[in-house]
mmCIF file of C-alpha atoms in Angstrom:
data_model
loop_
_atom_site.group_PDB
_atom_site.id
_atom_site.type_symbol
_atom_site.label_atom_id
_atom_site.label_comp_id
_atom_site.label_asym_id
_atom_site.label_seq_id
_atom_site.Cartn_x
_atom_site.Cartn_y
_atom_site.Cartn_z
ATOM 1 C CA UNK A 1 -0.013 0.003 0.034
ATOM 2 C CA UNK A 2 1.100 3.520 -0.610
ATOM 3 C CA UNK A 3 0.752 6.202 1.969
ATOM 4 C CA UNK A 4 1.996 9.740 2.608
ATOM 5 C CA UNK A 5 2.122 11.195 6.096
ATOM 6 C CA UNK A 6 2.526 14.836 6.917
ATOM 7 C CA UNK A 7 2.455 14.814 10.697
ATOM 8 C CA UNK A 8 2.483 18.616 11.089
ATOM 9 C CA UNK A 9 -1.111 19.830 10.709
ATOM 10 C CA UNK A 10 -0.282 23.486 11.306
ATOM 11 C CA UNK A 11 2.846 25.522 11.708
ATOM 12 C CA UNK A 12 3.006 29.180 12.553
ATOM 13 C CA UNK A 13 6.196 31.191 12.137
ATOM 14 C CA UNK A 14 7.282 34.791 11.952
ATOM 15 C CA UNK A 15 8.428 36.341 8.796
ATOM 16 C CA UNK A 16 12.071 35.739 7.977
ATOM 17 C CA UNK A 17 12.186 32.482 10.003
ATOM 18 C CA UNK A 18 13.197 29.301 8.348
ATOM 19 C CA UNK A 19 10.602 26.517 8.357
ATOM 20 C CA UNK A 20 10.701 22.813 7.399
ATOM 21 C CA UNK A 21 7.704 20.818 6.444
ATOM 22 C CA UNK A 22 7.924 17.083 6.968
ATOM 23 C CA UNK A 23 6.826 14.306 4.632
ATOM 24 C CA UNK A 24 7.261 10.591 5.198
ATOM 25 C CA UNK A 25 6.084 8.064 2.676
ATOM 26 C CA UNK A 26 5.386 4.376 2.267
ATOM 27 C CA UNK A 27 5.521 2.345 -0.934
ATOM 28 C CA UNK A 28 6.652 -1.016 -2.099
ATOM 29 C CA UNK A 29 7.448 0.177 -5.593
ATOM 30 C CA UNK A 30 11.197 0.629 -6.352
ATOM 31 C CA UNK A 31 10.457 3.410 -8.860
ATOM 32 C CA UNK A 32 8.333 6.172 -7.524
ATOM 33 C CA UNK A 33 7.962 9.953 -7.663
ATOM 34 C CA UNK A 34 7.530 12.462 -4.959
ATOM 35 C CA UNK A 35 5.851 15.895 -5.388
ATOM 36 C CA UNK A 36 5.147 18.971 -3.339
ATOM 37 C CA UNK A 37 2.275 21.294 -4.093
ATOM 38 C CA UNK A 38 1.232 24.633 -2.633
ATOM 39 C CA UNK A 39 -2.419 25.613 -2.153
ATOM 40 C CA UNK A 40 -2.836 29.259 -1.341
ATOM 41 C CA UNK A 41 -6.077 30.605 0.046
ATOM 42 C CA UNK A 42 -7.422 31.134 -3.486
ATOM 43 C CA UNK A 43 -7.574 27.378 -3.748
ATOM 44 C CA UNK A 44 -5.497 26.483 -6.897
ATOM 45 C CA UNK A 45 -2.917 23.914 -6.592
ATOM 46 C CA UNK A 46 0.686 25.030 -7.547
ATOM 47 C CA UNK A 47 3.206 22.486 -8.549
ATOM 48 C CA UNK A 48 6.503 22.936 -6.814
ATOM 49 C CA UNK A 49 8.678 20.028 -7.509
ATOM 50 C CA UNK A 50 8.859 16.378 -8.660
ATOM 51 C CA UNK A 51 11.607 14.093 -7.635
ATOM 52 C CA UNK A 52 12.121 10.435 -8.709
ATOM 53 C CA UNK A 53 13.313 7.690 -6.455
ATOM 54 C CA UNK A 54 16.688 7.324 -8.135
ATOM 55 C CA UNK A 55 17.759 10.869 -7.557
ATOM 56 C CA UNK A 56 18.591 11.632 -3.931
ATOM 57 C CA UNK A 57 20.317 14.868 -4.621
ATOM 58 C CA UNK A 58 18.927 17.746 -2.594
ATOM 59 C CA UNK A 59 17.332 20.427 -4.674
ATOM 60 C CA UNK A 60 17.349 24.158 -4.062
ATOM 61 C CA UNK A 61 15.167 26.747 -5.929
ATOM 62 C CA UNK A 62 15.493 30.141 -4.543
ATOM 63 C CA UNK A 63 14.272 30.168 -0.962
ATOM 64 C CA UNK A 64 12.848 26.614 -1.315
ATOM 65 C CA UNK A 65 14.909 23.451 -0.760
ATOM 66 C CA UNK A 66 14.038 19.822 -0.626
ATOM 67 C CA UNK A 67 15.798 17.012 1.297
ATOM 68 C CA UNK A 68 15.149 13.490 -0.035
ATOM 69 C CA UNK A 69 16.299 10.634 2.052
ATOM 70 C CA UNK A 70 15.351 7.074 0.961
ATOM 71 C CA UNK A 71 16.868 5.613 4.109
ATOM 72 C CA UNK A 72 14.236 7.346 6.221
ATOM 73 C CA UNK A 73 11.500 7.449 3.476
ATOM 74 C CA UNK A 74 11.344 11.230 3.805
ATOM 75 C CA UNK A 75 11.046 14.122 1.473
ATOM 76 C CA UNK A 76 11.068 17.317 3.523
ATOM 77 C CA UNK A 77 10.663 20.789 2.321
ATOM 78 C CA UNK A 78 12.360 23.802 3.744
ATOM 79 C CA UNK A 79 11.511 27.483 3.198
ATOM 80 C CA UNK A 80 14.388 29.883 4.090
ATOM 81 C CA UNK A 81 13.569 33.407 5.240
ATOM 82 C CA UNK A 82 9.790 32.825 5.106
ATOM 83 C CA UNK A 83 7.404 35.564 3.802
ATOM 84 C CA UNK A 84 3.772 36.336 4.295
ATOM 85 C CA UNK A 85 3.063 35.075 0.858
ATOM 86 C CA UNK A 86 4.303 31.645 1.699
ATOM 87 C CA UNK A 87 1.205 31.271 3.841
ATOM 88 C CA UNK A 88 -0.707 28.291 2.334
ATOM 89 C CA UNK A 89 -1.423 24.676 2.702
ATOM 90 C CA UNK A 90 1.448 22.404 1.494
ATOM 91 C CA UNK A 91 0.830 18.993 0.160
ATOM 92 C CA UNK A 92 3.325 16.106 -0.304
ATOM 93 C CA UNK A 93 2.288 13.449 -2.785
ATOM 94 C CA UNK A 94 3.521 10.129 -4.105
ATOM 95 C CA UNK A 95 3.100 8.408 -7.490
ATOM 96 C CA UNK A 96 4.352 5.092 -8.781
ATOM 97 C CA UNK A 97 5.923 4.606 -12.213
ATOM 98 C CA UNK A 98 4.233 3.075 -15.231
ATOM 99 C CA UNK A 99 5.461 -0.399 -14.063
ATOM 100 C CA UNK A 100 2.819 -0.250 -11.456
ATOM 101 C CA UNK A 101 -0.907 -0.278 -11.955
ATOM 102 C CA UNK A 102 -0.886 2.960 -9.907
ATOM 103 C CA UNK A 103 0.894 4.865 -12.634
ATOM 104 C CA UNK A 104 0.232 8.603 -12.589
ATOM 105 C CA UNK A 105 -2.107 8.404 -9.636
ATOM 106 C CA UNK A 106 -1.135 10.809 -6.811
ATOM 107 C CA UNK A 107 -1.504 9.812 -3.198
ATOM 108 C CA UNK A 108 -1.611 13.022 -1.101
ATOM 109 C CA UNK A 109 -0.730 13.523 2.434
ATOM 110 C CA UNK A 110 -3.060 15.410 4.651
ATOM 111 C CA UNK A 111 -1.334 18.699 4.100
ATOM 112 C CA UNK A 112 0.427 21.196 6.384
ATOM 113 C CA UNK A 113 -1.004 24.652 6.949
ATOM 114 C CA UNK A 114 1.689 27.201 7.189
ATOM 115 C CA UNK A 115 0.950 30.575 8.498
ATOM 116 C CA UNK A 116 3.680 33.198 8.252
ATOM 117 C CA UNK A 117 2.997 36.189 10.402
ATOM 118 C CA UNK A 118 4.491 39.667 9.660
ATOM 119 C CA UNK B 1 3.343 23.520 -18.739
ATOM 120 C CA UNK B 2 -0.146 22.635 -19.746
ATOM 121 C CA UNK B 3 -2.790 25.263 -19.133
ATOM 122 C CA UNK B 4 -5.987 23.783 -17.710
ATOM 123 C CA UNK B 5 -9.381 25.469 -17.456
ATOM 124 C CA UNK B 6 -12.433 24.208 -15.693
ATOM 125 C CA UNK B 7 -16.078 25.193 -15.910
ATOM 126 C CA UNK B 8 -17.894 26.194 -13.816
ATOM 127 C CA UNK B 9 -15.488 27.749 -11.288
ATOM 128 C CA UNK B 10 -18.128 27.356 -8.627
ATOM 129 C CA UNK B 11 -21.817 26.464 -8.297
ATOM 130 C CA UNK B 12 -24.537 26.049 -5.683
ATOM 131 C CA UNK B 13 -26.900 23.280 -6.396
ATOM 132 C CA UNK B 14 -30.056 21.695 -4.911
ATOM 133 C CA UNK B 15 -30.036 18.254 -3.418
ATOM 134 C CA UNK B 16 -31.002 15.570 -5.933
ATOM 135 C CA UNK B 17 -29.770 17.476 -9.113
ATOM 136 C CA UNK B 18 -26.678 16.780 -11.209
ATOM 137 C CA UNK B 19 -23.851 18.961 -12.267
ATOM 138 C CA UNK B 20 -21.411 18.466 -15.161
ATOM 139 C CA UNK B 21 -17.875 19.859 -14.818
ATOM 140 C CA UNK B 22 -15.794 20.456 -17.838
ATOM 141 C CA UNK B 23 -11.961 20.310 -18.048
ATOM 142 C CA UNK B 24 -10.238 21.761 -21.051
ATOM 143 C CA UNK B 25 -6.449 21.470 -21.650
ATOM 144 C CA UNK B 26 -4.580 23.675 -24.147
ATOM 145 C CA UNK B 27 -2.596 20.679 -25.468
ATOM 146 C CA UNK B 28 -3.011 17.008 -26.048
ATOM 147 C CA UNK B 29 -2.188 15.056 -22.824
ATOM 148 C CA UNK B 30 -1.876 11.289 -22.223
ATOM 149 C CA UNK B 31 -3.429 11.110 -18.732
ATOM 150 C CA UNK B 32 -6.268 13.011 -17.194
ATOM 151 C CA UNK B 33 -7.491 12.548 -13.679
ATOM 152 C CA UNK B 34 -10.391 13.717 -11.499
ATOM 153 C CA UNK B 35 -9.762 14.565 -7.798
ATOM 154 C CA UNK B 36 -12.087 15.634 -4.945
ATOM 155 C CA UNK B 37 -11.093 17.800 -2.124
ATOM 156 C CA UNK B 38 -13.654 17.887 0.744
ATOM 157 C CA UNK B 39 -13.695 20.883 2.997
ATOM 158 C CA UNK B 40 -10.437 21.084 5.134
ATOM 159 C CA UNK B 41 -9.313 17.816 3.630
ATOM 160 C CA UNK B 42 -6.672 16.486 1.279
ATOM 161 C CA UNK B 43 -7.126 15.511 -2.224
ATOM 162 C CA UNK B 44 -8.627 12.086 -3.155
ATOM 163 C CA UNK B 45 -8.406 10.549 -6.696
ATOM 164 C CA UNK B 46 -11.944 9.766 -8.071
ATOM 165 C CA UNK B 47 -10.955 8.242 -11.383
ATOM 166 C CA UNK B 48 -8.671 8.247 -14.387
ATOM 167 C CA UNK B 49 -10.315 9.485 -17.563
ATOM 168 C CA UNK B 50 -9.355 7.253 -20.429
ATOM 169 C CA UNK B 51 -9.624 8.430 -23.849
ATOM 170 C CA UNK B 52 -12.013 6.346 -25.905
ATOM 171 C CA UNK B 53 -12.959 3.971 -23.189
ATOM 172 C CA UNK B 54 -14.628 3.888 -19.791
ATOM 173 C CA UNK B 55 -12.973 5.631 -16.898
ATOM 174 C CA UNK B 56 -11.064 3.728 -14.161
ATOM 175 C CA UNK B 57 -12.634 4.364 -10.823
ATOM 176 C CA UNK B 58 -10.968 4.289 -7.356
ATOM 177 C CA UNK B 59 -12.299 2.376 -4.510
ATOM 178 C CA UNK B 60 -15.281 4.143 -3.111
ATOM 179 C CA UNK B 61 -16.256 5.795 -6.311
ATOM 180 C CA UNK B 62 -18.721 4.393 -8.856
ATOM 181 C CA UNK B 63 -19.736 5.278 -12.373
ATOM 182 C CA UNK B 64 -23.433 5.790 -11.547
ATOM 183 C CA UNK B 65 -22.412 8.521 -9.138
ATOM 184 C CA UNK B 66 -19.600 10.098 -11.080
ATOM 185 C CA UNK B 67 -19.947 9.443 -14.784
ATOM 186 C CA UNK B 68 -16.877 10.593 -16.720
ATOM 187 C CA UNK B 69 -16.424 11.223 -20.423
ATOM 188 C CA UNK B 70 -13.229 11.823 -22.373
ATOM 189 C CA UNK B 71 -13.854 12.196 -26.004
ATOM 190 C CA UNK B 72 -10.370 13.339 -27.024
ATOM 191 C CA UNK B 73 -6.986 14.121 -25.717
ATOM 192 C CA UNK B 74 -7.744 17.689 -24.521
ATOM 193 C CA UNK B 75 -11.241 17.501 -22.817
ATOM 194 C CA UNK B 76 -12.976 15.564 -20.148
ATOM 195 C CA UNK B 77 -16.182 16.006 -18.117
ATOM 196 C CA UNK B 78 -17.152 14.772 -14.690
ATOM 197 C CA UNK B 79 -20.801 14.665 -13.625
ATOM 198 C CA UNK B 80 -21.767 14.554 -9.978
ATOM 199 C CA UNK B 81 -25.138 12.795 -10.017
ATOM 200 C CA UNK B 82 -28.056 12.993 -7.588
ATOM 201 C CA UNK B 83 -26.162 15.307 -5.352
ATOM 202 C CA UNK B 84 -26.380 15.464 -1.581
ATOM 203 C CA UNK B 85 -24.726 17.963 0.837
ATOM 204 C CA UNK B 86 -21.896 15.346 1.356
ATOM 205 C CA UNK B 87 -20.897 15.997 -2.248
ATOM 206 C CA UNK B 88 -19.914 19.621 -1.423
ATOM 207 C CA UNK B 89 -16.235 19.822 -2.332
ATOM 208 C CA UNK B 90 -13.695 21.163 -4.726
ATOM 209 C CA UNK B 91 -13.408 18.966 -7.827
ATOM 210 C CA UNK B 92 -10.070 19.291 -9.597
ATOM 211 C CA UNK B 93 -9.004 18.035 -13.005
ATOM 212 C CA UNK B 94 -5.414 17.067 -13.346
ATOM 213 C CA UNK B 95 -3.267 16.215 -16.251
ATOM 214 C CA UNK B 96 -0.007 14.451 -16.872
ATOM 215 C CA UNK B 97 1.932 14.221 -20.118
ATOM 216 C CA UNK B 98 4.266 11.207 -20.383
ATOM 217 C CA UNK B 99 5.546 11.274 -23.944
ATOM 218 C CA UNK B 100 6.327 7.982 -25.642
ATOM 219 C CA UNK B 101 9.924 6.784 -24.901
ATOM 220 C CA UNK B 102 10.038 8.497 -21.611
ATOM 221 C CA UNK B 103 10.962 5.189 -20.078
ATOM 222 C CA UNK B 104 8.090 5.106 -17.676
ATOM 223 C CA UNK B 105 8.808 8.599 -16.249
ATOM 224 C CA UNK B 106 6.089 10.244 -14.501
ATOM 225 C CA UNK B 107 5.916 13.890 -15.735
ATOM 226 C CA UNK B 108 4.827 16.837 -13.764
ATOM 227 C CA UNK B 109 1.173 16.782 -12.858
ATOM 228 C CA UNK B 110 -0.661 19.945 -13.215
ATOM 229 C CA UNK B 111 -4.050 20.851 -11.788
ATOM 230 C CA UNK B 112 -6.911 22.938 -13.005
ATOM 231 C CA UNK B 113 -8.265 25.851 -10.935
ATOM 232 C CA UNK B 114 -10.933 23.585 -9.454
ATOM 233 C CA UNK B 115 -14.749 23.704 -9.278
ATOM 234 C CA UNK B 116 -16.197 24.621 -5.873
ATOM 235 C CA UNK B 117 -19.375 22.907 -5.407
ATOM 236 C CA UNK B 118 -21.997 23.546 -2.717
ATOM 237 C CA UNK B 119 -24.953 21.333 -2.398
ATOM 238 C CA UNK B 120 -27.842 22.664 -0.321
#
């Protein structure tokens, strides 16, 4: 079975603080993909990153960075110097490759609500 | 990235009626999906919309309640039938384009803006 756990339901920080959102996943597939999405109050889902299971290199994009560790089945997301505009619900998701009957389907975590206060 | 539009963006419906949601993509895509997001909850996959054949439904979702059409590679509809207040949710269309020869890679998945449905 595939599962994604985001244990942090809500996080509140003050602007300019760094914040890390945790994501732990479960899958029996050897090839899989991990995603992060942002859902601001307006409701649309914004794609942030996709990472495949063979690439454990950390990724940095501006103030965003991602730490993928297969040994702990985690794919954590860090926002550096947070800003008020970062306030949103963040979802971590998992998808298997075409080798699995679950290809393309995203299994979402429950989401973490991030509030950045001025 | 693919640009996805959905109609309507929101609607308020009466119990027992049906609503059809449209999803239009600006390019041909291989895979199209329909998700539901109940208030304050995460996203749950309803079904995979298959071009030219019946949709593939996830556990807990049935064709009689959520009939889906996909007449071509850029368009799909989801109907929410015989609605009840429990159907009040955001319904999102999602697309993935995995070109032939990609070696089984899963491409980025993009979501439409969603349809916010309220059933009274």
